[in-house]
Every structure is written in structure tokens, then in C-alpha cells.
Amino acid sequence: MALKEATMYFFAVIFVTLSFTSAIGRTEHVAGSTYVAAVYEHRIILEPDPHVPLSRPAALKHMQKNLDIYKEQAELAAQQGAQILVFPEDGLQGFIFNRTTISGYLETIPDPQQESWNPCTEPERYNNTEVLQNLSCIARHNKLYVVANMADRQPCPMKSSLLFICPPDGHWQFNTNVVFRSDGQLVARYHKQNLFFEAAFDTPPQPEIITFDTPFAGRFGLLICFDILFHEPTVTLVEKGVRQLIFPTAWMNSLPLLDSVQFHRALSLGANVTLLAANIRYDHMNMTGSGIYTPFSATYHHAHRGDPEEGRLLVARVPVLDPLWGGQSVATEEGVVTAESTTSTSSQGNCCDSSHPELLSSSSPTFVSPMMFDPFTFVLLNETEGNLNVCNGTFCCHLQYRQLPQGSSKELYALGAFAGLHTVDGRYALQVCAVVRCAGLEASSCGQVVEEAETKMDFLLEGKFGTKYVYPSVLASHQVVEEPEHLEKTAGGRVTMKHSNMTGGLVTACLYGRMYHLDNE
Ligand SMILES: *[C@@H]1O[C@H](CO)[C@@H](O)[C@H](O)[C@H]1NC(C)=O
Ligand SMILES: *[C@@H]1O[C@H](CO)[C@@H](O)[C@H](O)[C@H]1NC(C)=O
Ligand SMILES: *[C@@H]1O[C@H](CO)[C@@H](O)[C@H](O)[C@H]1NC(C)=O
Ligand SMILES: *[C@@H]1O[C@H](CO)[C@@H](O)[C@H](O)[C@H]1NC(C)=O
Ligand SMILES: *[C@@H]1O[C@H](CO)[C@@H](O)[C@H](O)[C@H]1NC(C)=O
Ligand SMILES: *[C@@H]1O[C@H](CO)[C@@H](O)[C@H](O)[C@H]1NC(C)=O
Ligand SMILES: *[C@@H]1O[C@H](CO)[C@@H](O)[C@H](O)[C@H]1NC(C)=O
Ligand SMILES: *[C@@H]1O[C@H](CO)[C@@H](O)[C@H](O)[C@H]1NC(C)=O
């Protein structure tokens, strides 16, 4: 699957200025209407032993416990005016199954592109569809769109597949999103493309690009968890002009670069899309962090160690995004500002006003330390302020900074660069610039997991990327996501993120570049 990024038109020749003041709305950017979205972070009820295969009745009894919670939450969401509600990946059955032990949980989900079916009003059409019936009735009774994730069993060969391939045991098993209209009709079915150690499931024979249309907000696209890191289906959806993405996930937080709220917010900003992200809450596997992210706002929840382990419903009114903006941007002249700065006063007189230094070679001395299993090249920041470069090969990152230490505790920071193929727990090519708080006061602790920081920092972080897919984020202490004050992408791959006036200590500031075109090299 050698995928070209050449067709991605909308970042091509744009010089864009975006500016954020707070988490709430720059809705004046959007001429159109709004809608109310909801995501539910579900504290999953698990079977004590997923290694023992359950009968269908036992599996239904188990799933009913989770469905009962879905039903309650849908009522609460509807009371708050929600028009669409998203539940997380694996939220009904859990995880760590294999192909056999999940069998009691499987239903055969008909293809909504082939037939119209309302499981709530026509339950007798198919046997063994209790989950579909329950979900459909939840949508219908609460008059809202419902997106849920469940396990699908399909006979071989699949009707929709041109390829005549089949798993050895003669059927497919898919990790699947289903979407029900507000009257209960099944309107979309999406099979996860990028599995993450899921022995129970198959990868579909070809990537599925699945969307559905709503009367209140137009088109939405579907993805699941690990999919968010890959070209298929995520970037293909966005390239097709789909700007509202629905994202059930069972996301295991991994700092310093891939905490749930950090990366999900970054994807939404970098791709200029809305992302409705519903995560599982399960402390044992570090799963928490759900949100409603738009290009202009972030409404999210991230639990902390010691918090009661419980679900969380998030509801937010958000703008409908115009699917045609890419086409408009391509028509602009080079150097045109397509999104005007907001009323926020800029940090004039602060550390970081000069621009575009040459990104040529590293400040010395550099050292290499692993961060999330990748060998980052780092340079240390000193305690006050400065100007640093660091390169990994020809990929260079630049930082101007001024530290604003709080309290008396000493904290060490480093600027890191990595260009290469990440190969642990998935294979994906990266170019990353990141400022991180080191876990201790030794250089060797830079890149390790850190959740807290006190030091605030005004900074300008910049890199020259070999990709237009760069996802920016600022993560403050205790998984607080800050909106970068200023983001700029220029032709030639230079991306600049400027930030000041932090509300909390800096944990990670990151420009996460994805080199999709090198994933298979
Ligand atoms: C699934 O797990 C069960 C219980 O651990 C085991 O007996 C069975 O052989 C496994 N099946 C497959 C297909 O791996
Ligand atoms: C459902 O199962 C029952 C009992 O096995 C069978 O009589 C019926 O024909 C089945 N219905 C469908 C639609 O397959
Ligand atoms: C929900 O599923 C249960 C079995 O788990 C079934 O008995 C019940 O009929 C279903 N409810 C609806 C409304 O489909
Ligand atoms: C969860 O996070 C903690 C702290 O970051 C870490 O020590 C632990 O290994 C993580 N657990 C899993 C299952 O990843
Ligand atoms: C993002 O989308 C908004 C609203 O649809 C548009 O006005 C803006 O120009 C886009 N921003 C970027 C960086 O392309
Ligand atoms: C940062 O804070 C200072 C002092 O409170 C304020 O004058 C300035 O406008 C703020 N800058 C931004 C970009 O919000
Ligand atoms: C930090 O670095 C800057 C420039 O790189 C330098 O001017 C300043 O004196 C340094 N501060 C300390 C405490 O070393
Ligand atoms: C990036 O740094 C690592 C570690 O020093 C090194 O092995 C690798 O070759 C460098 N990559 C490039 C493109 O130079």
C-alpha cells in the first residue's frame, strides 16, 4: 500500500495564521450553523476472565450491563440537547479476547449500503442481533444519532469485497463502528483498518472509507483508535473534504508524546477538523481522556490517578464545518492569511518575536536518549532563556524560549528531534520536534514519562518538515491541553508554534510530523 500524499491539496501553498485565546469558541470563523455533540467516556464493566469463551446468552448478559449504562447516558445526553452521541471502542465487550473467546459477542451486521434496516422496529429480520436492536432503540427512543463500537462477524467472501480472500476458519471478524440515525435506522458500518494487537479481529481486505450524512451537521467520517495515526482511513477522509470525524477509542495513554487528549487535540488542529473522541475509562490500562475537539475549541476530560473510576459524559455545542474549505484555500494567492488572528493581544516584547532563523546545525552539546522507544537527539535548555537548534540528520528543530520558573523546585528541560521510522507497537515514519520536561535532573532522564511540571515557558518552536501533516500540541501539568497561541505553516514545510502565558507548567510542546509516504519503506 504505497500511498502518495501528492493529492493533499489544502496545505499546499498557504500561509496561514491561526490564533487562539481560550478553550471557548472562535465561532465567528464559521458562517454556518451549530449542533450539539456528545461523547461518553465509559467505565467499562468487564468479564472477570476474557480467556474463557462465553456462551451467547452469557455474553449477552455481560453486554447488557454496559448497554444499560449506554441507555442511561443517552437519556442524559438527549436532555442536554445532544444530536449525536459517541460511545468508545470495545465499550460493550472489553478487550484481550482472541478469535475464539470473543465468539459469543459477535453479531453479523448487515451492510447499510446494501439494505435499509431499522433493528428497533424490525427486530425479527435477523436472528442474533440483540446488541444492534438495543443500540437502535437507544437512538430511536432518545431521538439522536448513536455511534457505538461492537464485534462483527461476516461470512466469506464479503459482498462488498472484490478480493476473494478469507481467513482460514472461513469467516471474518471485525472491530466495527455502527451508526444509527435518530429514528433507529442503521446508516453506517465501518471496519477498523489499523489493529493494535487485537487477536480477535481481522484487518479488512481493503481500507474502508465510510461516511454518513446528518440533517444537522452534514457529513461525518468514521475511524477507530489506532487508525488516527495512519493515512488510511484518516487522511483519506480529510482529503475527501470530510471535516467531522468520529473516533471511538480504547486509548492507552503514553507520555510524553501520545497522551490521549494531547494527540487528539493535535490531530484536530493539524488537520483543521472536528474530532469526537470517546475513550474507555480503565485505570489498569491507563485508558482515559475523551473530548470534543474543533479547530476553535476543546471540551475534554482526562481523569487522574486516585480519581474515582467512573464514566463521564461530555456535551458541547460546536460549529458545523464547511466541507469546501480546502477548495477555497487552494484558490488563494501565496502568502495569503486564510484565518485572521483573533482579538488576543500578542506577546510583544516577549522572548520569541524574531522569526525564521536558519535551521542548519545543532547547538552543542547534543545527546541521544530514547523517547517512546525512538532515539531522539536532544539539547538541554538552560535555566533562563535562549535560542537552540537540534538536528537529527538533516531534520532540524529550533526553539526560542524564556523560562518562568514557579516555586523553588528545579526542573530540567530538553529540546529533541527525531526523524525516522518508529517500529515498536506499530510501524510509522515520523519527524518530531519536542520540548519536554525531563523526569529528573540528569540528561538521561529526558524522554521519560512525566505528568507534572511547574515551570512555565514562553516559547517559539519551529521545524522544517518533509511532510505537510504536522500535528501541534502544548501539554501542561496533569494533562491539561493548552491552545497554541499562534500556528503558522508555510510552503516549504516550515511549521511554527508560538505560545506564552501558560496556565500550568510545561510538560511537552510538540510538532508531530507524520511521514505517511515512508511508512512502508
Ligand atoms: C484462545 O484462548 C483460549 C484460552 O486462553 C485458548 O484455549 C485458545 O486456544 C485460544 N484460541 C486461539 C485461536 O488462539
Ligand atoms: C431465527 O431462528 C429461528 C429459530 O432457530 C428460526 O426458526 C428462524 O427462521 C430464524 N429467523 C431468521 C430470520 O433467520
Ligand atoms: C436488548 O438485548 C437483550 C439481550 O441482551 C434482549 O433481551 C432485549 O430484547 C434487547 N432489547 C431490545 C430493545 O432490543
Ligand atoms: C500506566 O502509566 C504508568 C505511569 O505512567 C506506568 O508506570 C504504567 O506502566 C502504565 N501502565 C500501562 C499498562 O501501560
Ligand atoms: C480551518 O477551517 C476554518 C473553518 O472552516 C477556516 O476558516 C480556516 O481557514 C481553516 N484553517 C486552516 C489552517 O486552514
Ligand atoms: C499575557 O499576559 C500578559 C500579562 O497578564 C498580558 O498583558 C498579555 O496580553 C498576555 N498575552 C497573551 C498573548 O495573551
Ligand atoms: C542561557 O543561554 C543564554 C543564551 O543561549 C545565555 O545568554 C545565558 O547566559 C544562559 N544562562 C545561563 C544561566 O547559563
Ligand atoms: C537520527 O539519530 C539517530 C540517533 O543518533 C541516528 O541513528 C539516525 O541515523 C539519525 N537519523 C538521521 C536521518 O540521520
mmCIF file of N, CA, C and O and ligand atoms in Angstrom, residues 11 16 18 29-30 243 272 295-296 321-322 325 329 338-339, ligand 5:
data_model
loop_
_atom_site.group_PDB
_atom_site.id
_atom_site.type_symbol
_atom_site.label_atom_id
_atom_site.label_comp_id
_atom_site.label_asym_id
_atom_site.label_seq_id
_atom_site.Cartn_x
_atom_site.Cartn_y
_atom_site.Cartn_z
ATOM 1 N N PHE A 11 -2.989 22.178 2.142
ATOM 2 C CA PHE A 11 -1.941 22.898 2.862
ATOM 3 C C PHE A 11 -0.864 23.389 1.905
ATOM 4 O O PHE A 11 0.124 23.959 2.310
ATOM 5 N N VAL A 16 -0.706 30.462 6.625
ATOM 6 C CA VAL A 16 -1.893 30.565 7.468
ATOM 7 C C VAL A 16 -1.540 31.094 8.848
ATOM 8 O O VAL A 16 -0.540 30.710 9.434
ATOM 9 N N LEU A 18 -3.237 31.372 12.569
ATOM 10 C CA LEU A 18 -4.359 31.000 13.421
ATOM 11 C C LEU A 18 -4.015 31.464 14.814
ATOM 12 O O LEU A 18 -2.875 31.439 15.225
ATOM 13 N N HIS A 29 -15.573 32.491 13.012
ATOM 14 C CA HIS A 29 -14.944 31.972 11.807
ATOM 15 C C HIS A 29 -15.931 31.224 10.925
ATOM 16 O O HIS A 29 -15.675 30.984 9.772
ATOM 17 N N VAL A 30 -17.023 30.792 11.505
ATOM 18 C CA VAL A 30 -17.911 29.893 10.792
ATOM 19 C C VAL A 30 -19.217 30.598 10.494
ATOM 20 O O VAL A 30 -19.927 31.036 11.394
ATOM 21 N N ARG A 243 -14.742 16.772 7.261
ATOM 22 C CA ARG A 243 -14.075 17.576 8.295
ATOM 23 C C ARG A 243 -14.621 17.316 9.682
ATOM 24 O O ARG A 243 -14.286 18.012 10.625
ATOM 25 N N ASN A 272 -7.260 20.551 10.898
ATOM 26 C CA ASN A 272 -8.347 21.544 10.869
ATOM 27 C C ASN A 272 -9.707 20.861 10.764
ATOM 28 O O ASN A 272 -10.525 21.208 9.909
ATOM 29 N N PRO A 295 -11.583 22.943 15.417
ATOM 30 C CA PRO A 295 -10.434 23.815 15.171
ATOM 31 C C PRO A 295 -10.401 25.019 16.113
ATOM 32 O O PRO A 295 -9.375 25.666 16.246
ATOM 33 N N PHE A 296 -11.520 25.302 16.767
ATOM 34 C CA PHE A 296 -11.624 26.523 17.563
ATOM 35 C C PHE A 296 -11.761 26.282 19.063
ATOM 36 O O PHE A 296 -11.693 27.224 19.846
ATOM 37 N N LEU A 321 -18.701 22.391 10.229
ATOM 38 C CA LEU A 321 -17.558 22.828 9.417
ATOM 39 C C LEU A 321 -17.881 22.674 7.939
ATOM 40 O O LEU A 321 -18.378 21.630 7.503
ATOM 41 N N ASP A 322 -17.571 23.694 7.205
ATOM 42 C CA ASP A 322 -17.825 23.728 5.772
ATOM 43 C C ASP A 322 -16.916 22.744 5.049
ATOM 44 O O ASP A 322 -15.701 22.866 5.117
ATOM 45 N N TRP A 325 -13.822 23.997 2.442
ATOM 46 C CA TRP A 325 -12.777 24.990 2.707
ATOM 47 C C TRP A 325 -11.490 24.697 1.965
ATOM 48 O O TRP A 325 -10.779 25.594 1.563
ATOM 49 N N SER A 329 -9.197 27.329 -0.095
ATOM 50 C CA SER A 329 -7.816 27.681 0.222
ATOM 51 C C SER A 329 -6.912 27.579 -0.992
ATOM 52 O O SER A 329 -6.014 28.380 -1.182
ATOM 53 N N THR A 338 -5.348 32.987 5.595
ATOM 54 C CA THR A 338 -6.695 32.472 5.394
ATOM 55 C C THR A 338 -7.541 32.486 6.654
ATOM 56 O O THR A 338 -8.737 32.413 6.588
ATOM 57 N N ALA A 339 -6.920 32.558 7.807
ATOM 58 C CA ALA A 339 -7.722 32.683 9.016
ATOM 59 C C ALA A 339 -7.120 33.820 9.815
ATOM 60 O O ALA A 339 -5.988 33.744 10.257
HETATM 61 C C1 LIG B 5 -9.753 25.835 9.124
HETATM 62 O O1 LIG B 5 -11.117 25.857 8.907
HETATM 63 C C2 LIG B 5 -11.682 27.126 9.120
HETATM 64 C C3 LIG B 5 -13.185 26.998 9.180
HETATM 65 O O2 LIG B 5 -13.691 26.027 8.338
HETATM 66 C C4 LIG B 5 -11.183 28.040 8.039
HETATM 67 O O3 LIG B 5 -11.768 29.316 8.159
HETATM 68 C C5 LIG B 5 -9.673 28.158 8.185
HETATM 69 O O4 LIG B 5 -9.133 28.887 7.136
HETATM 70 C C6 LIG B 5 -9.007 26.794 8.225
HETATM 71 N N1 LIG B 5 -7.684 26.945 8.776
HETATM 72 C C7 LIG B 5 -6.608 26.455 8.185
HETATM 73 C C8 LIG B 5 -5.366 26.493 8.983
HETATM 74 O O5 LIG B 5 -6.610 26.022 7.059
#
